[in-house]
Amino acid sequence: MKASPILLLKTLWKKQLLEFARYWVQTVGDNMNTLIVVLAVVLGARLAGSGSPTLGETLDAVVVTLFLWAIGMYLLSAFSWDLVTEANWGTLEQLMMSPYDFRFIAVFRSAIMVLLYIFEYILILAVGLAITGRTLTLDLITLLPLLLLVVVAALGVGLFVAGIALIHKRIQSVVNLLQWVVLTLVVAPVGLSPLFALPPMSAPAALIREAMTQGVRLSQFSWTSLAVAGGLSLLYFLLGWAFFGHQERKARREGLLAQY
Amino acid sequence: MDEALKVEGLYKTYGRGAKAVQALKGVSFAARRGEILGLLGPNGAGKTTTMKSILGLIEADAGKIEVFGKDLWRRPREAARHIAAVLEGNRNIYWRLTPLENMAFMAGLQGIDAKGRRKQHEAILEILDLGDKKDTVVNHLSRGMKQKVAIACAFARETEILLLDEPTLGLDLSMSYTLRRQLLTLAQEEKRTILLSSHDMDVVQDLCRRVVIIDQGKVMADDEVAHLQSLFASDTYEVLVAGSLTSDFLALLSSRFTLAEPEEEDGLTRLRVTFQDHGDLYRLMDLLREGQMIVRSLTRVEVDLGSIFLQVTGAKTEEVTA
């Protein structure tokens, strides 16, 4: 029997949707911190750093930057968090005992969770905008491909962190600190030095900021900057993928898989 | 091919240098198609390492694992196509989902579209007496029911081989007995080969015709339960006599036979006598008749799997195989 990726995606989608629908209060509650910040920003509170040239001055820019931070932070910790949670539930072994590569399961599930997260984000944003009567002007054709690159890079780093969690188990406190690293990466001043573009997420995040603050469209970016952003995102994803695979083999060899 | 699972010369050492622990020292056994094979061993004997090595969750240092002749050595995903397992009882399932949703999810993880399997899944739940709970969120089910859901999920993966680690752990006697009957029915109806590990000798004796006993990483016995019983059978008899025995008469009995401490209950005295030869039985009867004792019953004491297990794992240097 050939294990089809579409079937896996369908299976994971159905499960996540069922859990989301059944426990939506808890799911929204888990993301409440971020959602409150989003709501506060839209309602007029001053976000730390808003108005600075790196974050952009308009509400549009702040909302998008906040979104980048939220998604980046979420993806970075999601893998390791899920891994530890599943291990504590006793279900990690069941996921590992699948003909599907666990990395596919993890990446697909995170992609689904990101979609659900975006849904929550948009919903809370809509509430904020409806209350204040403000509107957003977003060039989605430019933003979506660049956001995808941020997500791809964040997935790679997430896999990397999960790979460490697989062997060293309790790294949640370190993961919590990562949110500040993410914020730094998202606002890294790439214009000052090309070196700032090298960390994961920085290059596509910089392009997004450029698009938001200067109104640059996707077609107006140079091929070089797009290739660097795309190439780096892909590279980080592949590095995370390979590192997790290495850690998984090590865990199987040392008998550490699922022993939490 | 009649041989469903073949494990050959499995070795595994955890750690290195002075801290190295050799968990498996050449474990070998095979399970036939449709067989429920018992895997027994004291704590730390190597049962879990053996099971997880078969599943590919642990990479053994050396050895061979074959399913229907197909080599699965260091191919965990290939192993997953053929083998499913319940390793942590009621913890192997999602408590936020219903039994049917869990089964659909586990089937999906196996690459099986659950869409056309609903009736099949319902039938499995019916056998396990969970028909009316199929749409109840697992969190609201009892421990025994959760354990059954975990077993149902393993069956939903439709693999030829199932590994069940302590499937009746924590269940009361009645629930354990019911689950055993249901497991037998499922194994027969679904035609699966099952490797069952349990500390509960009654469960193993009840379900398995053959057992593999592991101790200190080695296979100490690999045989049919009935054959092991005959190998370990002792000539011990239980004699129930009416009334009490005088101390002089007891001393006389003890001087002639190997006698356990007698027990008195409801006006009867229970004697456990081990004979050295067949003539001892007649000599005992003669002695009881001379002492004017009334014999109510005489039964040969059957050796159970628990006693065999203790003897096998106690006599570590004498490997018992047949």
PDB file of C-alpha atoms in Angstrom, chain B residues 98-312:
ATOM      1  CA  THR B  98     -14.027   9.870  19.698  1.00  0.00           C
ATOM      2  CA  PRO B  99     -13.148   6.160  19.206  1.00  0.00           C
ATOM      3  CA  LEU B 100     -14.252   6.312  15.561  1.00  0.00           C
ATOM      4  CA  GLU B 101     -12.286   9.520  14.940  1.00  0.00           C
ATOM      5  CA  ASN B 102      -9.216   7.970  16.568  1.00  0.00           C
ATOM      6  CA  MET B 103      -9.528   4.889  14.369  1.00  0.00           C
ATOM      7  CA  ALA B 104      -9.943   7.022  11.246  1.00  0.00           C
ATOM      8  CA  PHE B 105      -6.875   9.061  12.185  1.00  0.00           C
ATOM      9  CA  MET B 106      -4.710   6.010  12.890  1.00  0.00           C
ATOM     10  CA  ALA B 107      -5.865   4.432   9.624  1.00  0.00           C
ATOM     11  CA  GLY B 108      -4.934   7.662   7.825  1.00  0.00           C
ATOM     12  CA  LEU B 109      -1.494   7.608   9.444  1.00  0.00           C
ATOM     13  CA  GLN B 110      -1.118   4.142   7.970  1.00  0.00           C
ATOM     14  CA  GLY B 111      -2.007   5.422   4.494  1.00  0.00           C
ATOM     15  CA  ILE B 112      -5.526   3.954   4.579  1.00  0.00           C
ATOM     16  CA  ASP B 113      -8.445   6.151   3.574  1.00  0.00           C
ATOM     17  CA  ALA B 114     -10.890   5.755   6.471  1.00  0.00           C
ATOM     18  CA  LYS B 115     -13.783   6.897   4.284  1.00  0.00           C
ATOM     19  CA  GLY B 116     -14.657   3.385   3.180  1.00  0.00           C
ATOM     20  CA  ARG B 117     -13.723   1.750   6.478  1.00  0.00           C
ATOM     21  CA  ARG B 118     -16.425   3.072   8.799  1.00  0.00           C
ATOM     22  CA  LYS B 119     -18.407  -0.192   8.927  1.00  0.00           C
ATOM     23  CA  GLN B 120     -15.238  -2.180   9.526  1.00  0.00           C
ATOM     24  CA  HIS B 121     -14.257   0.150  12.355  1.00  0.00           C
ATOM     25  CA  GLU B 122     -17.722  -0.049  13.862  1.00  0.00           C
ATOM     26  CA  ALA B 123     -17.541  -3.853  13.735  1.00  0.00           C
ATOM     27  CA  ILE B 124     -14.247  -3.818  15.661  1.00  0.00           C
ATOM     28  CA  LEU B 125     -15.778  -1.499  18.264  1.00  0.00           C
ATOM     29  CA  GLU B 126     -18.810  -3.815  18.510  1.00  0.00           C
ATOM     30  CA  ILE B 127     -16.575  -6.789  19.312  1.00  0.00           C
ATOM     31  CA  LEU B 128     -14.926  -4.692  22.004  1.00  0.00           C
ATOM     32  CA  ASP B 129     -18.347  -3.699  23.421  1.00  0.00           C
ATOM     33  CA  LEU B 130     -17.785  -0.082  22.474  1.00  0.00           C
ATOM     34  CA  GLY B 131     -20.528   0.159  19.863  1.00  0.00           C
ATOM     35  CA  ASP B 132     -22.564   2.632  21.878  1.00  0.00           C
ATOM     36  CA  LYS B 133     -19.483   4.691  22.729  1.00  0.00           C
ATOM     37  CA  LYS B 134     -18.200   5.115  19.197  1.00  0.00           C
ATOM     38  CA  ASP B 135     -19.104   8.819  19.120  1.00  0.00           C
ATOM     39  CA  THR B 136     -18.182   9.634  22.728  1.00  0.00           C
ATOM     40  CA  VAL B 137     -15.043  11.691  23.246  1.00  0.00           C
ATOM     41  CA  VAL B 138     -12.398   9.319  24.660  1.00  0.00           C
ATOM     42  CA  ASN B 139     -11.734  11.646  27.589  1.00  0.00           C
ATOM     43  CA  HIS B 140     -15.148  10.690  28.944  1.00  0.00           C
ATOM     44  CA  LEU B 141     -14.517   6.928  28.796  1.00  0.00           C
ATOM     45  CA  SER B 142     -13.266   4.686  31.607  1.00  0.00           C
ATOM     46  CA  ARG B 143      -9.671   3.464  31.703  1.00  0.00           C
ATOM     47  CA  GLY B 144     -10.656   0.023  30.444  1.00  0.00           C
ATOM     48  CA  MET B 145     -12.597   1.526  27.565  1.00  0.00           C
ATOM     49  CA  LYS B 146      -9.689   3.765  26.640  1.00  0.00           C
ATOM     50  CA  GLN B 147      -7.462   0.709  26.583  1.00  0.00           C
ATOM     51  CA  LYS B 148      -9.921  -0.994  24.261  1.00  0.00           C
ATOM     52  CA  VAL B 149      -9.966   2.069  21.989  1.00  0.00           C
ATOM     53  CA  ALA B 150      -6.154   1.852  21.784  1.00  0.00           C
ATOM     54  CA  ILE B 151      -6.466  -1.786  20.735  1.00  0.00           C
ATOM     55  CA  ALA B 152      -9.194  -0.900  18.211  1.00  0.00           C
ATOM     56  CA  CYS B 153      -6.869   1.754  16.759  1.00  0.00           C
ATOM     57  CA  ALA B 154      -4.079  -0.786  16.369  1.00  0.00           C
ATOM     58  CA  PHE B 155      -6.493  -3.039  14.454  1.00  0.00           C
ATOM     59  CA  ALA B 156      -7.615  -0.059  12.334  1.00  0.00           C
ATOM     60  CA  ARG B 157      -4.084   0.188  10.966  1.00  0.00           C
ATOM     61  CA  GLU B 158      -4.727  -3.151   9.206  1.00  0.00           C
ATOM     62  CA  THR B 159      -1.189  -4.446   9.630  1.00  0.00           C
ATOM     63  CA  GLU B 160      -0.463  -8.165   9.509  1.00  0.00           C
ATOM     64  CA  ILE B 161       1.293  -8.034  12.861  1.00  0.00           C
ATOM     65  CA  LEU B 162       0.277  -6.428  16.142  1.00  0.00           C
ATOM     66  CA  LEU B 163       2.465  -5.836  19.169  1.00  0.00           C
ATOM     67  CA  LEU B 164       0.526  -5.465  22.403  1.00  0.00           C
ATOM     68  CA  ASP B 165       2.424  -4.398  25.492  1.00  0.00           C
ATOM     69  CA  GLU B 166       0.470  -5.011  28.709  1.00  0.00           C
ATOM     70  CA  PRO B 167      -2.971  -4.736  27.074  1.00  0.00           C
ATOM     71  CA  THR B 168      -4.788  -5.517  30.334  1.00  0.00           C
ATOM     72  CA  LEU B 169      -2.637  -3.425  32.655  1.00  0.00           C
ATOM     73  CA  GLY B 170      -4.681  -1.662  35.329  1.00  0.00           C
ATOM     74  CA  LEU B 171      -7.934  -3.424  34.469  1.00  0.00           C
ATOM     75  CA  ASP B 172     -10.005  -5.248  37.063  1.00  0.00           C
ATOM     76  CA  LEU B 173     -10.339  -9.027  36.791  1.00  0.00           C
ATOM     77  CA  SER B 174     -13.707  -8.991  35.078  1.00  0.00           C
ATOM     78  CA  MET B 175     -12.668  -6.364  32.504  1.00  0.00           C
ATOM     79  CA  SER B 176      -9.361  -8.168  31.917  1.00  0.00           C
ATOM     80  CA  TYR B 177     -11.187 -11.441  31.310  1.00  0.00           C
ATOM     81  CA  THR B 178     -13.657  -9.817  28.908  1.00  0.00           C
ATOM     82  CA  LEU B 179     -10.854  -8.117  27.018  1.00  0.00           C
ATOM     83  CA  ARG B 180      -9.005 -11.424  26.666  1.00  0.00           C
ATOM     84  CA  ARG B 181     -12.064 -13.055  25.077  1.00  0.00           C
ATOM     85  CA  GLN B 182     -12.518 -10.061  22.790  1.00  0.00           C
ATOM     86  CA  LEU B 183      -8.864 -10.080  21.806  1.00  0.00           C
ATOM     87  CA  LEU B 184      -9.110 -13.749  20.895  1.00  0.00           C
ATOM     88  CA  THR B 185     -12.188 -13.074  18.758  1.00  0.00           C
ATOM     89  CA  LEU B 186     -10.510 -10.124  17.036  1.00  0.00           C
ATOM     90  CA  ALA B 187      -7.308 -12.051  16.398  1.00  0.00           C
ATOM     91  CA  GLN B 188      -9.288 -14.881  14.831  1.00  0.00           C
ATOM     92  CA  GLU B 189     -11.689 -12.728  12.826  1.00  0.00           C
ATOM     93  CA  GLU B 190      -9.077 -10.251  11.656  1.00  0.00           C
ATOM     94  CA  LYS B 191      -6.451 -12.995  11.149  1.00  0.00           C
ATOM     95  CA  ARG B 192      -3.609 -11.101  12.777  1.00  0.00           C
ATOM     96  CA  THR B 193      -0.350 -12.304  14.256  1.00  0.00           C
ATOM     97  CA  ILE B 194       0.006 -10.899  17.753  1.00  0.00           C
ATOM     98  CA  LEU B 195       3.084 -10.552  19.922  1.00  0.00           C
ATOM     99  CA  LEU B 196       1.801 -10.018  23.435  1.00  0.00           C
ATOM    100  CA  SER B 197       3.873  -8.879  26.345  1.00  0.00           C
ATOM    101  CA  SER B 198       2.422  -8.957  29.843  1.00  0.00           C
ATOM    102  CA  HIS B 199       3.366  -9.356  33.457  1.00  0.00           C
ATOM    103  CA  ASP B 200       0.030 -11.050  34.049  1.00  0.00           C
ATOM    104  CA  MET B 201       0.701 -14.761  33.630  1.00  0.00           C
ATOM    105  CA  ASP B 202      -3.020 -15.540  33.549  1.00  0.00           C
ATOM    106  CA  VAL B 203      -3.433 -13.292  30.523  1.00  0.00           C
ATOM    107  CA  VAL B 204      -0.545 -14.907  28.700  1.00  0.00           C
ATOM    108  CA  GLN B 205      -1.602 -18.438  29.647  1.00  0.00           C
ATOM    109  CA  ASP B 206      -5.143 -17.661  28.555  1.00  0.00           C
ATOM    110  CA  LEU B 207      -4.251 -16.160  25.174  1.00  0.00           C
ATOM    111  CA  CYS B 208      -1.005 -17.721  24.053  1.00  0.00           C
ATOM    112  CA  ARG B 209      -0.252 -21.259  23.028  1.00  0.00           C
ATOM    113  CA  ARG B 210       3.428 -20.439  22.821  1.00  0.00           C
ATOM    114  CA  VAL B 211       5.667 -18.167  24.880  1.00  0.00           C
ATOM    115  CA  VAL B 212       9.141 -16.715  24.638  1.00  0.00           C
ATOM    116  CA  ILE B 213      10.706 -15.988  28.028  1.00  0.00           C
ATOM    117  CA  ILE B 214      13.438 -13.368  28.043  1.00  0.00           C
ATOM    118  CA  ASP B 215      15.766 -12.593  30.899  1.00  0.00           C
ATOM    119  CA  GLN B 216      18.865 -10.398  30.978  1.00  0.00           C
ATOM    120  CA  GLY B 217      18.630  -9.869  27.235  1.00  0.00           C
ATOM    121  CA  LYS B 218      18.578 -13.559  26.379  1.00  0.00           C
ATOM    122  CA  VAL B 219      15.859 -15.957  25.340  1.00  0.00           C
ATOM    123  CA  MET B 220      15.585 -18.426  28.206  1.00  0.00           C
ATOM    124  CA  ALA B 221      12.668 -20.433  26.843  1.00  0.00           C
ATOM    125  CA  ASP B 222      10.786 -20.568  23.552  1.00  0.00           C
ATOM    126  CA  ASP B 223       8.129 -23.216  23.618  1.00  0.00           C
ATOM    127  CA  GLU B 224       4.440 -24.185  23.678  1.00  0.00           C
ATOM    128  CA  VAL B 225       2.889 -23.486  27.069  1.00  0.00           C
ATOM    129  CA  ALA B 226       1.634 -27.090  27.294  1.00  0.00           C
ATOM    130  CA  HIS B 227       5.100 -28.457  26.599  1.00  0.00           C
ATOM    131  CA  LEU B 228       6.658 -26.155  29.186  1.00  0.00           C
ATOM    132  CA  GLN B 229       4.050 -27.342  31.671  1.00  0.00           C
ATOM    133  CA  SER B 230       4.950 -30.939  31.012  1.00  0.00           C
ATOM    134  CA  LEU B 231       8.657 -30.129  31.247  1.00  0.00           C
ATOM    135  CA  PHE B 232       8.208 -28.398  34.559  1.00  0.00           C
ATOM    136  CA  ALA B 233       5.471 -30.656  35.890  1.00  0.00           C
ATOM    137  CA  SER B 234       6.226 -31.961  39.343  1.00  0.00           C
ATOM    138  CA  ASP B 235       4.774 -35.002  41.032  1.00  0.00           C
ATOM    139  CA  THR B 236       3.025 -32.862  43.580  1.00  0.00           C
ATOM    140  CA  TYR B 237      -0.433 -33.883  44.747  1.00  0.00           C
ATOM    141  CA  GLU B 238      -2.979 -32.132  46.883  1.00  0.00           C
ATOM    142  CA  VAL B 239      -4.751 -34.439  49.335  1.00  0.00           C
ATOM    143  CA  LEU B 240      -7.825 -33.309  51.261  1.00  0.00           C
ATOM    144  CA  VAL B 241      -8.508 -35.355  54.397  1.00  0.00           C
ATOM    145  CA  ALA B 242     -11.331 -34.983  56.882  1.00  0.00           C
ATOM    146  CA  GLY B 243     -10.524 -33.613  60.328  1.00  0.00           C
ATOM    147  CA  SER B 244      -7.178 -32.646  61.820  1.00  0.00           C
ATOM    148  CA  LEU B 245      -3.919 -34.541  61.872  1.00  0.00           C
ATOM    149  CA  THR B 246      -2.102 -35.274  65.102  1.00  0.00           C
ATOM    150  CA  SER B 247       1.428 -33.969  65.422  1.00  0.00           C
ATOM    151  CA  ASP B 248       2.758 -37.530  65.632  1.00  0.00           C
ATOM    152  CA  PHE B 249       0.998 -38.468  62.421  1.00  0.00           C
ATOM    153  CA  LEU B 250       2.303 -35.339  60.699  1.00  0.00           C
ATOM    154  CA  ALA B 251       5.822 -36.145  61.836  1.00  0.00           C
ATOM    155  CA  LEU B 252       5.423 -39.646  60.415  1.00  0.00           C
ATOM    156  CA  LEU B 253       4.243 -38.259  57.073  1.00  0.00           C
ATOM    157  CA  SER B 254       7.079 -35.746  56.966  1.00  0.00           C
ATOM    158  CA  SER B 255       9.625 -38.460  57.631  1.00  0.00           C
ATOM    159  CA  ARG B 256       8.479 -40.438  54.601  1.00  0.00           C
ATOM    160  CA  PHE B 257       7.417 -37.771  52.052  1.00  0.00           C
ATOM    161  CA  THR B 258       8.289 -34.245  50.936  1.00  0.00           C
ATOM    162  CA  LEU B 259       5.477 -32.372  52.587  1.00  0.00           C
ATOM    163  CA  ALA B 260       4.438 -28.708  52.566  1.00  0.00           C
ATOM    164  CA  GLU B 261       2.946 -27.065  55.675  1.00  0.00           C
ATOM    165  CA  PRO B 262      -0.623 -28.462  55.957  1.00  0.00           C
ATOM    166  CA  GLU B 263      -3.569 -26.037  55.908  1.00  0.00           C
ATOM    167  CA  GLU B 264      -6.794 -26.545  57.844  1.00  0.00           C
ATOM    168  CA  GLU B 265     -10.076 -25.134  56.609  1.00  0.00           C
ATOM    169  CA  ASP B 266     -13.739 -26.004  57.216  1.00  0.00           C
ATOM    170  CA  GLY B 267     -12.945 -29.264  59.015  1.00  0.00           C
ATOM    171  CA  LEU B 268     -10.585 -30.407  56.271  1.00  0.00           C
ATOM    172  CA  THR B 269      -6.816 -30.639  56.175  1.00  0.00           C
ATOM    173  CA  ARG B 270      -5.053 -29.846  52.909  1.00  0.00           C
ATOM    174  CA  LEU B 271      -1.771 -31.690  52.372  1.00  0.00           C
ATOM    175  CA  ARG B 272       0.687 -30.978  49.542  1.00  0.00           C
ATOM    176  CA  VAL B 273       2.891 -33.974  48.969  1.00  0.00           C
ATOM    177  CA  THR B 274       5.646 -34.313  46.384  1.00  0.00           C
ATOM    178  CA  PHE B 275       6.397 -37.910  45.377  1.00  0.00           C
ATOM    179  CA  GLN B 276       9.785 -39.257  44.467  1.00  0.00           C
ATOM    180  CA  ASP B 277       8.395 -42.220  42.511  1.00  0.00           C
ATOM    181  CA  HIS B 278       5.018 -43.656  41.489  1.00  0.00           C
ATOM    182  CA  GLY B 279       5.040 -46.085  44.449  1.00  0.00           C
ATOM    183  CA  ASP B 280       4.817 -43.100  46.850  1.00  0.00           C
ATOM    184  CA  LEU B 281       1.155 -42.556  45.954  1.00  0.00           C
ATOM    185  CA  TYR B 282       0.220 -46.073  47.137  1.00  0.00           C
ATOM    186  CA  ARG B 283       2.435 -45.795  50.207  1.00  0.00           C
ATOM    187  CA  LEU B 284       0.722 -42.509  51.185  1.00  0.00           C
ATOM    188  CA  MET B 285      -2.734 -44.046  50.764  1.00  0.00           C
ATOM    189  CA  ASP B 286      -1.709 -47.043  52.900  1.00  0.00           C
ATOM    190  CA  LEU B 287      -0.422 -44.752  55.629  1.00  0.00           C
ATOM    191  CA  LEU B 288      -3.578 -42.603  55.623  1.00  0.00           C
ATOM    192  CA  ARG B 289      -5.742 -45.747  55.816  1.00  0.00           C
ATOM    193  CA  GLU B 290      -3.688 -47.096  58.752  1.00  0.00           C
ATOM    194  CA  GLY B 291      -4.125 -43.739  60.509  1.00  0.00           C
ATOM    195  CA  GLN B 292      -7.871 -44.039  59.898  1.00  0.00           C
ATOM    196  CA  MET B 293      -7.957 -40.797  57.909  1.00  0.00           C
ATOM    197  CA  ILE B 294     -10.777 -40.224  55.444  1.00  0.00           C
ATOM    198  CA  VAL B 295      -9.509 -39.018  52.064  1.00  0.00           C
ATOM    199  CA  ARG B 296     -11.959 -36.565  50.489  1.00  0.00           C
ATOM    200  CA  SER B 297     -10.019 -35.816  47.292  1.00  0.00           C
ATOM    201  CA  LEU B 298      -6.701 -36.294  45.581  1.00  0.00           C
ATOM    202  CA  THR B 299      -5.598 -33.896  42.820  1.00  0.00           C
ATOM    203  CA  ARG B 300      -2.375 -33.533  40.899  1.00  0.00           C
ATOM    204  CA  VAL B 301      -1.117 -29.943  41.186  1.00  0.00           C
ATOM    205  CA  GLU B 302      -0.846 -28.367  37.719  1.00  0.00           C
ATOM    206  CA  VAL B 303       2.214 -26.213  37.215  1.00  0.00           C
ATOM    207  CA  ASP B 304       1.151 -22.777  35.984  1.00  0.00           C
ATOM    208  CA  LEU B 305       3.000 -20.409  33.705  1.00  0.00           C
ATOM    209  CA  GLY B 306       3.871 -18.195  36.651  1.00  0.00           C
ATOM    210  CA  SER B 307       5.805 -20.996  38.356  1.00  0.00           C
ATOM    211  CA  ILE B 308       7.524 -21.912  35.101  1.00  0.00           C
ATOM    212  CA  PHE B 309       8.432 -18.266  34.574  1.00  0.00           C
ATOM    213  CA  LEU B 310       9.930 -18.027  38.049  1.00  0.00           C
ATOM    214  CA  GLN B 311      11.885 -21.219  37.575  1.00  0.00           C
ATOM    215  CA  VAL B 312      13.168 -20.211  34.156  1.00  0.00           C
TER     216      VAL B 312
END
